[in-house]
XYZ file of C-alpha atoms in Angstrom:
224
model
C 11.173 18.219 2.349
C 13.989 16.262 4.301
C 16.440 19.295 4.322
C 20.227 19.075 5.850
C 18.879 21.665 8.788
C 15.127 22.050 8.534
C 12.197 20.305 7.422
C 9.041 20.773 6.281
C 5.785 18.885 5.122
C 2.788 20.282 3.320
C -0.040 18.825 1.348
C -1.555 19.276 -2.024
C -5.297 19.989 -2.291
C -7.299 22.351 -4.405
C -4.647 23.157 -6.663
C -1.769 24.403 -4.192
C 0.910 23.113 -1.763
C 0.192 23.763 2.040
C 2.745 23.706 4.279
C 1.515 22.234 7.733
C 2.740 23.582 11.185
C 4.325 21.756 13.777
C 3.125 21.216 17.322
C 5.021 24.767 17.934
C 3.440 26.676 15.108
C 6.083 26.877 12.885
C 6.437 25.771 9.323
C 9.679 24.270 9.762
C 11.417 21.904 11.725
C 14.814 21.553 13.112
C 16.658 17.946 11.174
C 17.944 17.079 14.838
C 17.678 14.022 16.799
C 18.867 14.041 20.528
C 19.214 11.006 22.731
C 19.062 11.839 26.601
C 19.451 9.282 29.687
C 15.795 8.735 29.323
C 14.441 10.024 26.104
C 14.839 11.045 22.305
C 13.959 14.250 20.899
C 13.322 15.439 17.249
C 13.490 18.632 16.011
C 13.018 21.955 18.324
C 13.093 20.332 21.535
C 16.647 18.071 20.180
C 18.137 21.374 19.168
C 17.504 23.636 22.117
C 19.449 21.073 24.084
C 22.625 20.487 21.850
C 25.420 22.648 23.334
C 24.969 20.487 26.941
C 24.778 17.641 25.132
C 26.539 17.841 22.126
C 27.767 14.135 21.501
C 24.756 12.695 21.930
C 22.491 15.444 19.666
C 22.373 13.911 15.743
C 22.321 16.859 13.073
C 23.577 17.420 9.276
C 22.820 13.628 8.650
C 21.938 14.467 5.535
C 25.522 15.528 4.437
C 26.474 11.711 5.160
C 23.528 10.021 3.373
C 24.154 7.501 0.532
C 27.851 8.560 0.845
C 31.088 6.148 1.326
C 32.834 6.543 4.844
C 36.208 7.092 2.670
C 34.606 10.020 0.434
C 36.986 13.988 1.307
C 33.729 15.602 1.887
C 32.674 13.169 4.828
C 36.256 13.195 6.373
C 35.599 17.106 6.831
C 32.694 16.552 8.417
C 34.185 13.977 10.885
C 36.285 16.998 11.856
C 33.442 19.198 12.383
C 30.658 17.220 13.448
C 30.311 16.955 17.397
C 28.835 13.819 17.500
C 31.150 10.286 16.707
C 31.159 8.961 13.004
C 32.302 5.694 12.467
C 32.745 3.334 9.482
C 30.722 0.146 8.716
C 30.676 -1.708 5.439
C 32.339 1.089 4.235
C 29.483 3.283 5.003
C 29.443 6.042 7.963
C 27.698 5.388 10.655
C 27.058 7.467 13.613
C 27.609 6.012 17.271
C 25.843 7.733 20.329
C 24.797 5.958 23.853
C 21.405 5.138 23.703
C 19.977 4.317 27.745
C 23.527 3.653 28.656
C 24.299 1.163 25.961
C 26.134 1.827 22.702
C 24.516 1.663 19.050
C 25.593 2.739 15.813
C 22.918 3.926 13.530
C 22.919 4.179 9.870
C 22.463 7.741 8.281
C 18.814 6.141 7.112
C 17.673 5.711 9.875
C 18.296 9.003 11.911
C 16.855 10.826 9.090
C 13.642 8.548 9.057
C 13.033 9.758 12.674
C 12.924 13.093 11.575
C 10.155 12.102 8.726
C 8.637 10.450 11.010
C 8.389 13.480 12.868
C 6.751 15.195 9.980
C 4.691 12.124 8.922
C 3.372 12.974 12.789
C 2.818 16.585 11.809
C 0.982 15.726 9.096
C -1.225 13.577 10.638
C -1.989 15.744 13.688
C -2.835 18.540 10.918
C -5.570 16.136 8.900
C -6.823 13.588 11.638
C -5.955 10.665 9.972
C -3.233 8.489 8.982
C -0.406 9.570 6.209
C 0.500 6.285 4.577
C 2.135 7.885 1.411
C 4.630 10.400 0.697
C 6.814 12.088 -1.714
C 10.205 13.389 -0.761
C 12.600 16.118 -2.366
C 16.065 15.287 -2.787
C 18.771 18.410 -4.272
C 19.238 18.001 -7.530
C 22.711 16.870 -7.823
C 22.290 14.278 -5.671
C 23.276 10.969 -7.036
C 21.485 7.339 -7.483
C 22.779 6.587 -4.254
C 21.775 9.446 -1.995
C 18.216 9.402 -3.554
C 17.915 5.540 -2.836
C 19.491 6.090 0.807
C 17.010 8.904 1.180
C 13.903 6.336 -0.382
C 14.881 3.682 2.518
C 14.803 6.634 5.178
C 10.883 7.533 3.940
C 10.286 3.506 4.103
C 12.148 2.858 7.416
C 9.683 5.728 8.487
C 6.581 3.578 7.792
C 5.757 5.314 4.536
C 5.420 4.061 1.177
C 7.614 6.808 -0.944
C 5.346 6.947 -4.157
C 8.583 9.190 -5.487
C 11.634 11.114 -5.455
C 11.686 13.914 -6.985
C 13.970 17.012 -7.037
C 13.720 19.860 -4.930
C 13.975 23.266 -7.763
C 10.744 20.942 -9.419
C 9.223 20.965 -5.775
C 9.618 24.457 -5.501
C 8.363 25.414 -8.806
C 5.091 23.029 -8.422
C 4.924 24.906 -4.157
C 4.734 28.546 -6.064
C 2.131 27.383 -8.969
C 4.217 27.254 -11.765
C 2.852 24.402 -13.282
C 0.085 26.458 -13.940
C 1.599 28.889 -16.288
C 1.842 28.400 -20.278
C 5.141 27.038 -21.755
C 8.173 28.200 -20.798
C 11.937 27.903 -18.993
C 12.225 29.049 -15.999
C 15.621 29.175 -13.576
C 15.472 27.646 -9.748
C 18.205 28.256 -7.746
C 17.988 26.434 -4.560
C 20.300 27.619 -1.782
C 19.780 25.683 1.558
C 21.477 24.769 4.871
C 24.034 22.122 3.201
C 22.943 21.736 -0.385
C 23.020 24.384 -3.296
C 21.498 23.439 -6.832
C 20.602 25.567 -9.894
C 18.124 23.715 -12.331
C 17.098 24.566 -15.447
C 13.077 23.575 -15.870
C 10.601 23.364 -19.045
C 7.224 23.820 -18.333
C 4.428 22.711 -21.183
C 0.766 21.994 -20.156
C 2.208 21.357 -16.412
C 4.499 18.478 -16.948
C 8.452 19.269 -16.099
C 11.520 18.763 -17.684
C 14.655 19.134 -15.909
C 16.842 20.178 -19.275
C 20.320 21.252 -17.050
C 21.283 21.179 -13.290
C 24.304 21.762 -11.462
C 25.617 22.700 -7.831
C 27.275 21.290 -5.030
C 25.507 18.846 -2.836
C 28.219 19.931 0.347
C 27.466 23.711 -0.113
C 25.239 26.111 1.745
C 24.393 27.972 4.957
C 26.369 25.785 7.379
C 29.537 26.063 5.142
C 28.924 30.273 5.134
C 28.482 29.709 9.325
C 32.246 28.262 9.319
């Protein structure tokens, strides 16, 4: 689960999702990257460090993935965003100083640091290497943020076996596939995304019949 400001990795064995720790013991991880005179950092260590070193510590990325530089909802964030966003191809692109020199990274590729930060997880949890993944996207998000989100799991050294939305993900995490037929309601509220899906469930295959919701709306919009 790349989320806008945690993630999260589990594994699926004997019939149920479980959701690995990190190397601090908790189930999720901060979506930050941090670039130092010396080092990067991903995740808790990036974010205790971002008010001293704000222009330099990556976060939200996901907000700007698969998007056009031009698009309203990225020229807010420009205004918000600590860090610099610049355009490239049309696409934003994020500029920081990287052992004194200057490079402008893709949206991608900062987010396939932080996978690769739970493809680390993961491996540290089962003693062996994670070669294959799938990865949640919201529901609303279009062709281009799920393909943009795809290249970040590849850029990461995975092979993404699929994309698939995050109110299925949830429903498959708390065993609903297991029920008998029926329609059930997800409403997925996170840190920059909100979705509401509508889900059939028959003999544990899903159907997403409806969705809806706003792919620049949730708990960092409520902080403002």
């Amino acid at each position: 689960d790349l989320g806008t400001t945690y993630s999260c990795v589990g594994i699926y064995k004997n019939g149920r999702v479980e959701i690995i720790p990190n190397d601090q013991g908790n189930r999720i991880t901060p979506s930050y990257v941090a670039f130092t005179d010396d080092e990067r950092l991903i995740g808790e260590a990036a974010k205790n460090q971002a008010t001293v070193n704000p222009t330099q510590t990556l976060f939200d990325v996901k907000r700007l993935i698969g998007r056009r530089f031009k698009d309203s909802t990225v020229q807010k964030d420009i205004k918000l965003l600590p860090f610099r966003i610049v355009e490239k191809n049309g696409k934003p692109m994020i500029s920081v100083s990287v052992k004194g020199e200057d490079k402008v990274m893709a949206p991608e590729e900062v987010s396939s640091m932080v996978l690769t930060k739970m493809k680390e997880t993961a491996e540290n949890y089962l003693g062996k290497e994670v070669k294959h993944a799938v990865i949640t996207v919201p529901a609303y998000f279009n062709d281009a943020q799920r393909q943009s989100t795809k290249d970040a799991g590849t850029i990461s050294g995975m092979n993404v076996l699929r994309i698939i939305n995050e109110p299925t993900a949830a429903a498959i995490a708390y065993g609903l596939d297991k029920k008998t037929e029926k329609n059930i309601l997800v409403y997925d509220l996170g840190g920059g995304t909100f979705d509401v899906s509508l889900l059939t469930i028959d003999n544990g295959v899903f159907e997403v019949v409806a969705t809806n919701g706003d792919t620049h709306l949730g708990g960092e919009d409520f902080d403002q």
